[in-house]
PDB file of C-alpha atoms and ligand atoms in Angstrom:
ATOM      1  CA  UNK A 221     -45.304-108.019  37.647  1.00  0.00           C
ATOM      2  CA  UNK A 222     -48.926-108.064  38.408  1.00  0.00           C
ATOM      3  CA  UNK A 223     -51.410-110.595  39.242  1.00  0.00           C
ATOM      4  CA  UNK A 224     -54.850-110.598  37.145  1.00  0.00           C
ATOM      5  CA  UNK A 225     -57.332-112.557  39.174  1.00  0.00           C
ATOM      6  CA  UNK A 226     -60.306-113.292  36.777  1.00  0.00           C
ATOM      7  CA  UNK A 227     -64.048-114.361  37.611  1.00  0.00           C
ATOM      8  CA  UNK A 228     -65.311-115.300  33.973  1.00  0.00           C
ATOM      9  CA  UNK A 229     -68.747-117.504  33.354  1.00  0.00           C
ATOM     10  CA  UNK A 230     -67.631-121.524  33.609  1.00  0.00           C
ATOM     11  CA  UNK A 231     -68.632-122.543  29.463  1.00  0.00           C
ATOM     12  CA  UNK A 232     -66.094-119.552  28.499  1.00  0.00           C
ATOM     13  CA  UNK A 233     -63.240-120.910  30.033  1.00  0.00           C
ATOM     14  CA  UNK A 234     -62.067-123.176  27.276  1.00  0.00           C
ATOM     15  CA  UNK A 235     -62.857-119.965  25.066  1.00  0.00           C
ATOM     16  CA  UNK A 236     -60.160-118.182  27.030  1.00  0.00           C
ATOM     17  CA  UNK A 237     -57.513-120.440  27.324  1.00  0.00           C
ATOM     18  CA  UNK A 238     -57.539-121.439  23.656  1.00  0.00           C
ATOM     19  CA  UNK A 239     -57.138-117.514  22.873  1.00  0.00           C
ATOM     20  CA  UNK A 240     -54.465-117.069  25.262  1.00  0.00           C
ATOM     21  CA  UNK A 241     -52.156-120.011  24.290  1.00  0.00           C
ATOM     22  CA  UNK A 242     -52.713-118.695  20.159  1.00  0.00           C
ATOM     23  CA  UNK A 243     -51.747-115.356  21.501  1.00  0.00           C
ATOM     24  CA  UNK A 244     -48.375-117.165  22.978  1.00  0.00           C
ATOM     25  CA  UNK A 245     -49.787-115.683  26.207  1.00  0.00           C
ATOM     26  CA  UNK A 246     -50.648-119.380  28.117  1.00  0.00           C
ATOM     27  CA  UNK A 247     -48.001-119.254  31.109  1.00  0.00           C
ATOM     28  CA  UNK A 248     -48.702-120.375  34.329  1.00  0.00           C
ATOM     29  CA  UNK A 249     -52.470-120.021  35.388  1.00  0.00           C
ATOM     30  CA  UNK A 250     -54.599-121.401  38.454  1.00  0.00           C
ATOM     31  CA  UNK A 251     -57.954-121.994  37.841  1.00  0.00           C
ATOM     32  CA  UNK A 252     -60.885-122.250  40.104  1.00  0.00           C
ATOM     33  CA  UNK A 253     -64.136-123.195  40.597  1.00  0.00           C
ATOM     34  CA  UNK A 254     -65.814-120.685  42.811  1.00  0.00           C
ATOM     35  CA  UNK A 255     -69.703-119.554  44.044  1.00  0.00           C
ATOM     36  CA  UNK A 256     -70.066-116.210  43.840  1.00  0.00           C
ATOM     37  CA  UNK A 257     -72.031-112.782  43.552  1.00  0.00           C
ATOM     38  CA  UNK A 258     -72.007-109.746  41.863  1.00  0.00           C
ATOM     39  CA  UNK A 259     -74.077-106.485  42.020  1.00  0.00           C
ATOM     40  CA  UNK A 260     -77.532-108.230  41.110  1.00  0.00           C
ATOM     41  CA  UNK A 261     -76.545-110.596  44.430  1.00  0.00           C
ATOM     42  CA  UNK A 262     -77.788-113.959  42.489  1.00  0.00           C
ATOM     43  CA  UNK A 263     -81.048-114.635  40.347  1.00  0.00           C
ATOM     44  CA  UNK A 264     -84.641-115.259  41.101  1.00  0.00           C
ATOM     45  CA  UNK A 265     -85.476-119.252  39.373  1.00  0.00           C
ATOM     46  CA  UNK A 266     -88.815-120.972  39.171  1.00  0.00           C
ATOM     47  CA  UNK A 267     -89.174-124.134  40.199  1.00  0.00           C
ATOM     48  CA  UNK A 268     -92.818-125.683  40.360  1.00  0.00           C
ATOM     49  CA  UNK A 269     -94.744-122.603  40.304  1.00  0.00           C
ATOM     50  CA  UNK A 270     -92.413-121.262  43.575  1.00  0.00           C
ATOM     51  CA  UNK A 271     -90.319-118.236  43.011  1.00  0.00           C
ATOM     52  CA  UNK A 272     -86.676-118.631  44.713  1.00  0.00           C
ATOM     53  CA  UNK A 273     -83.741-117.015  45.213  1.00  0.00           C
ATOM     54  CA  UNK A 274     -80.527-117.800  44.230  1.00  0.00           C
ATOM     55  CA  UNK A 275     -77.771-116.089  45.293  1.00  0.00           C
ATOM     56  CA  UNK A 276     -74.628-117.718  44.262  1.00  0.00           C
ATOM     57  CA  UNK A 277     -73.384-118.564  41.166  1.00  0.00           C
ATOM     58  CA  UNK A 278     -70.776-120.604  40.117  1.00  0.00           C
ATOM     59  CA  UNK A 279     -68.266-119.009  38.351  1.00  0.00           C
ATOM     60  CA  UNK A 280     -64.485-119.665  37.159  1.00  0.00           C
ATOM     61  CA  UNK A 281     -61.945-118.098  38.677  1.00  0.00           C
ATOM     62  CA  UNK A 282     -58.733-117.815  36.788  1.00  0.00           C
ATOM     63  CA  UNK A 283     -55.257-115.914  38.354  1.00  0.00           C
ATOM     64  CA  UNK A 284     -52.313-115.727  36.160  1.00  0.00           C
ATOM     65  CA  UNK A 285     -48.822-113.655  37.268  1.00  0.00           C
ATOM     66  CA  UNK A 286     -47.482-111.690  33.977  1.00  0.00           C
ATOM     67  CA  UNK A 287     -44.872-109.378  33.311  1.00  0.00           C
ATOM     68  CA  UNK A 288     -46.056-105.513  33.232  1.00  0.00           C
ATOM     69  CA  UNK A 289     -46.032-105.270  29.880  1.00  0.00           C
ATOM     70  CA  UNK A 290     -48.189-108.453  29.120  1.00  0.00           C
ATOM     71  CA  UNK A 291     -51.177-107.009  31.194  1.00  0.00           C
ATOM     72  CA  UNK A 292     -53.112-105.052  28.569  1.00  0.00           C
ATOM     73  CA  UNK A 293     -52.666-107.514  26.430  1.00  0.00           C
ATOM     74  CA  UNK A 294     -54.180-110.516  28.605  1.00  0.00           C
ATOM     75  CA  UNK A 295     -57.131-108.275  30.120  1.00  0.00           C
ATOM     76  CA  UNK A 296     -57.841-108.130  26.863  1.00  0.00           C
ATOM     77  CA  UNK A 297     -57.762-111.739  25.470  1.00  0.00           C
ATOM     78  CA  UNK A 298     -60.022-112.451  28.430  1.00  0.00           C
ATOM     79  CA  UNK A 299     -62.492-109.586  27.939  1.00  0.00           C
ATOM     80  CA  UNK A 300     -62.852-110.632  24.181  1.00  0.00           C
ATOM     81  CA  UNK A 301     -63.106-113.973  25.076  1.00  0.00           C
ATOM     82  CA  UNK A 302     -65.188-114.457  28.141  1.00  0.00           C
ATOM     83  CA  UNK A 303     -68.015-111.614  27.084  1.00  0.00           C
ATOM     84  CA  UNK A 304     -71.435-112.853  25.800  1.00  0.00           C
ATOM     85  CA  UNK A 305     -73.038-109.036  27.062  1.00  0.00           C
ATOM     86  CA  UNK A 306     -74.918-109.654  29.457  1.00  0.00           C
ATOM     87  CA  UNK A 307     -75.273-109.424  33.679  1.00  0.00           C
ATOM     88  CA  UNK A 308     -72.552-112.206  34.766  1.00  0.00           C
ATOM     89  CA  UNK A 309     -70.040-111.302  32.425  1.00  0.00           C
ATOM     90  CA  UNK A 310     -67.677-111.384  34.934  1.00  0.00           C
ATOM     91  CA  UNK A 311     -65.074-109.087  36.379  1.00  0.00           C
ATOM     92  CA  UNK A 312     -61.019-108.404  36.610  1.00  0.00           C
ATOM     93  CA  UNK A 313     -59.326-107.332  38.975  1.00  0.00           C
ATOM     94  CA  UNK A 314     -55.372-106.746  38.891  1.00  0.00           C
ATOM     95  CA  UNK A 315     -52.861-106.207  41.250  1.00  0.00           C
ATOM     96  CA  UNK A 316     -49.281-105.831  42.156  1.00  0.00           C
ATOM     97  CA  UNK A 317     -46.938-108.806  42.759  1.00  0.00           C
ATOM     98  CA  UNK A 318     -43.950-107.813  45.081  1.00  0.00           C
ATOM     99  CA  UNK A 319     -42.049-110.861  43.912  1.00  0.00           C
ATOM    100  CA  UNK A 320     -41.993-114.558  42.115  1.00  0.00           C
ATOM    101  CA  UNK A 321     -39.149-117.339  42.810  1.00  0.00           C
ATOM    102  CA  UNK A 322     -39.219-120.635  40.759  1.00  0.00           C
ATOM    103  CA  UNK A 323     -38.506-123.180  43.647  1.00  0.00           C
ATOM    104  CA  UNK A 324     -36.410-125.199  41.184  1.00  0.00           C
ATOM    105  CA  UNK A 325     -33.900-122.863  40.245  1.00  0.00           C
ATOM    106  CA  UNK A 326     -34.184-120.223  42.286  1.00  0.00           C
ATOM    107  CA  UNK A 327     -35.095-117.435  39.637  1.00  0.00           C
ATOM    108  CA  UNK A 328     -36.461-114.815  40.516  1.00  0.00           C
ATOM    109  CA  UNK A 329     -39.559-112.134  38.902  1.00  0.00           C
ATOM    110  CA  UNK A 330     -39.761-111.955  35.088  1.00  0.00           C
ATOM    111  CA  UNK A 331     -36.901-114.507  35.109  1.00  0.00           C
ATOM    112  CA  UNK A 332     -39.402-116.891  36.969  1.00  0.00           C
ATOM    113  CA  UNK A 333     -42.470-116.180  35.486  1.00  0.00           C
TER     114      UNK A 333
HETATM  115  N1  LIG B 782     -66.779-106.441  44.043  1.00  0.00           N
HETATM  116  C1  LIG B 782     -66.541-107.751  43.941  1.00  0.00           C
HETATM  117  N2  LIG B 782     -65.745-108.354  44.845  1.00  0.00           N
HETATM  118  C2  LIG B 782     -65.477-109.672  44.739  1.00  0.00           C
HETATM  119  N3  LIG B 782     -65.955-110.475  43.773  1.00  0.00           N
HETATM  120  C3  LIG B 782     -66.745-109.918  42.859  1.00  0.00           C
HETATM  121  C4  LIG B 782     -67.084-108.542  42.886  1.00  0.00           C
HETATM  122  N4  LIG B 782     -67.883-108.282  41.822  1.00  0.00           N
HETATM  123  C5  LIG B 782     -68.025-109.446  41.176  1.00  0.00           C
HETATM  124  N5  LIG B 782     -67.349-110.431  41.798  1.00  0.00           N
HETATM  125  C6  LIG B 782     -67.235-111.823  41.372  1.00  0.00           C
HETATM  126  O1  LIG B 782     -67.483-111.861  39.970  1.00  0.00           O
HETATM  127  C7  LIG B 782     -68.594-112.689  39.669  1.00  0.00           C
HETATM  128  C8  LIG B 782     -69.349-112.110  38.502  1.00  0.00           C
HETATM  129  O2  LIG B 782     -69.756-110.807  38.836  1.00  0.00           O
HETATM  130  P1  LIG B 782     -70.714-110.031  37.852  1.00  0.00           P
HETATM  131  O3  LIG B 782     -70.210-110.177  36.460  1.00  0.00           O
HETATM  132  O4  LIG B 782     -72.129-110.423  38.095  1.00  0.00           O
HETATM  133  O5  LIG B 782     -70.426-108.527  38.350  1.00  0.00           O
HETATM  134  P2  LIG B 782     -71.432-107.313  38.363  1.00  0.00           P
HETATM  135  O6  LIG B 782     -70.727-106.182  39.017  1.00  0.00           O
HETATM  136  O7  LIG B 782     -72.752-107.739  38.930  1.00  0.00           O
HETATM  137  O8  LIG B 782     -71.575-106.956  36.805  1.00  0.00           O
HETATM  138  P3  LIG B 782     -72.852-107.200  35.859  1.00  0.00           P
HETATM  139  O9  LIG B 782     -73.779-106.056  36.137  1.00  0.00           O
HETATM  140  O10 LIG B 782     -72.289-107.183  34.468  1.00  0.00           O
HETATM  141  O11 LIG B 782     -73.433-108.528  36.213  1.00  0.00           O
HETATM  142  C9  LIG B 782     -69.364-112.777  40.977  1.00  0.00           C
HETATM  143  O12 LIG B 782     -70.107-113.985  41.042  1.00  0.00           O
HETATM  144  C10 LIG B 782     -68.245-112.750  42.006  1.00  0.00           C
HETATM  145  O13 LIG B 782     -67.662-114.027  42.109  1.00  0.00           O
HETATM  146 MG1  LIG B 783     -73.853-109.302  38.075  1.00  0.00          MG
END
């Protein structure tokens, strides 16, 4: 199982979700609303003739658990659906889940997934 934890831009959320329920793909998800930065560490605005820094932005931050061999498939829904091109596209990371129990039942992993 692995855990793709997702930073897209806010307006492509709705994007992304709509893709990955038509791909059958719309399991669990948490989504956030975070600040962040990336590499460029924020933007320089103008406001009144006074040059500022801003150095977070808010972002969307989106973690779904899926079974291995739904990962390529996801990254890519999300990379399709949350890229416009440009610096703030966003950024995936993915990592390994050691183990998933459905509180109801009991089930465990891909059984609780
Ligand atoms: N190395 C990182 N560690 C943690 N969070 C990150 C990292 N890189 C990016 N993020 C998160 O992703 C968001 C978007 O990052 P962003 O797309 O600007 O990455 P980037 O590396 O600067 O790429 P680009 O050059 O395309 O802008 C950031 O606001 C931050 O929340
Ligand atoms: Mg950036």
């Amino acid at each position: 199982m692995k855990h793709i934890k997702a930073v897209i831009r806010p307006e492509k959320l709705s994007d992304v979700r709509e893709a990955l329920d038509e791909a059958g793909c719309s399991g669990g998800i948490m989504v956030s609303e975070i600040m962040g930065q990336g590499n460029q560490k924020g933007i320089i605005q103008a406001w009144r003739g006074e040059k500022y820094q801003v150095d977070l932005l808010p972002k969307v931050m989106l973690d779904l658990v899926v079974k291995d061999e739904d990962l390529e498939t996801v990254k890519k829904i999300i990379i399709d659906n949350a890229r416009v091109g440009e610096i703030g596209d966003g950024k995936i990371f993915v990592y390994n889940v050691e183990s998933v129990t459905r509180i109801r039942t009991g089930e465990e992993d891909n059984d609780a997934i």
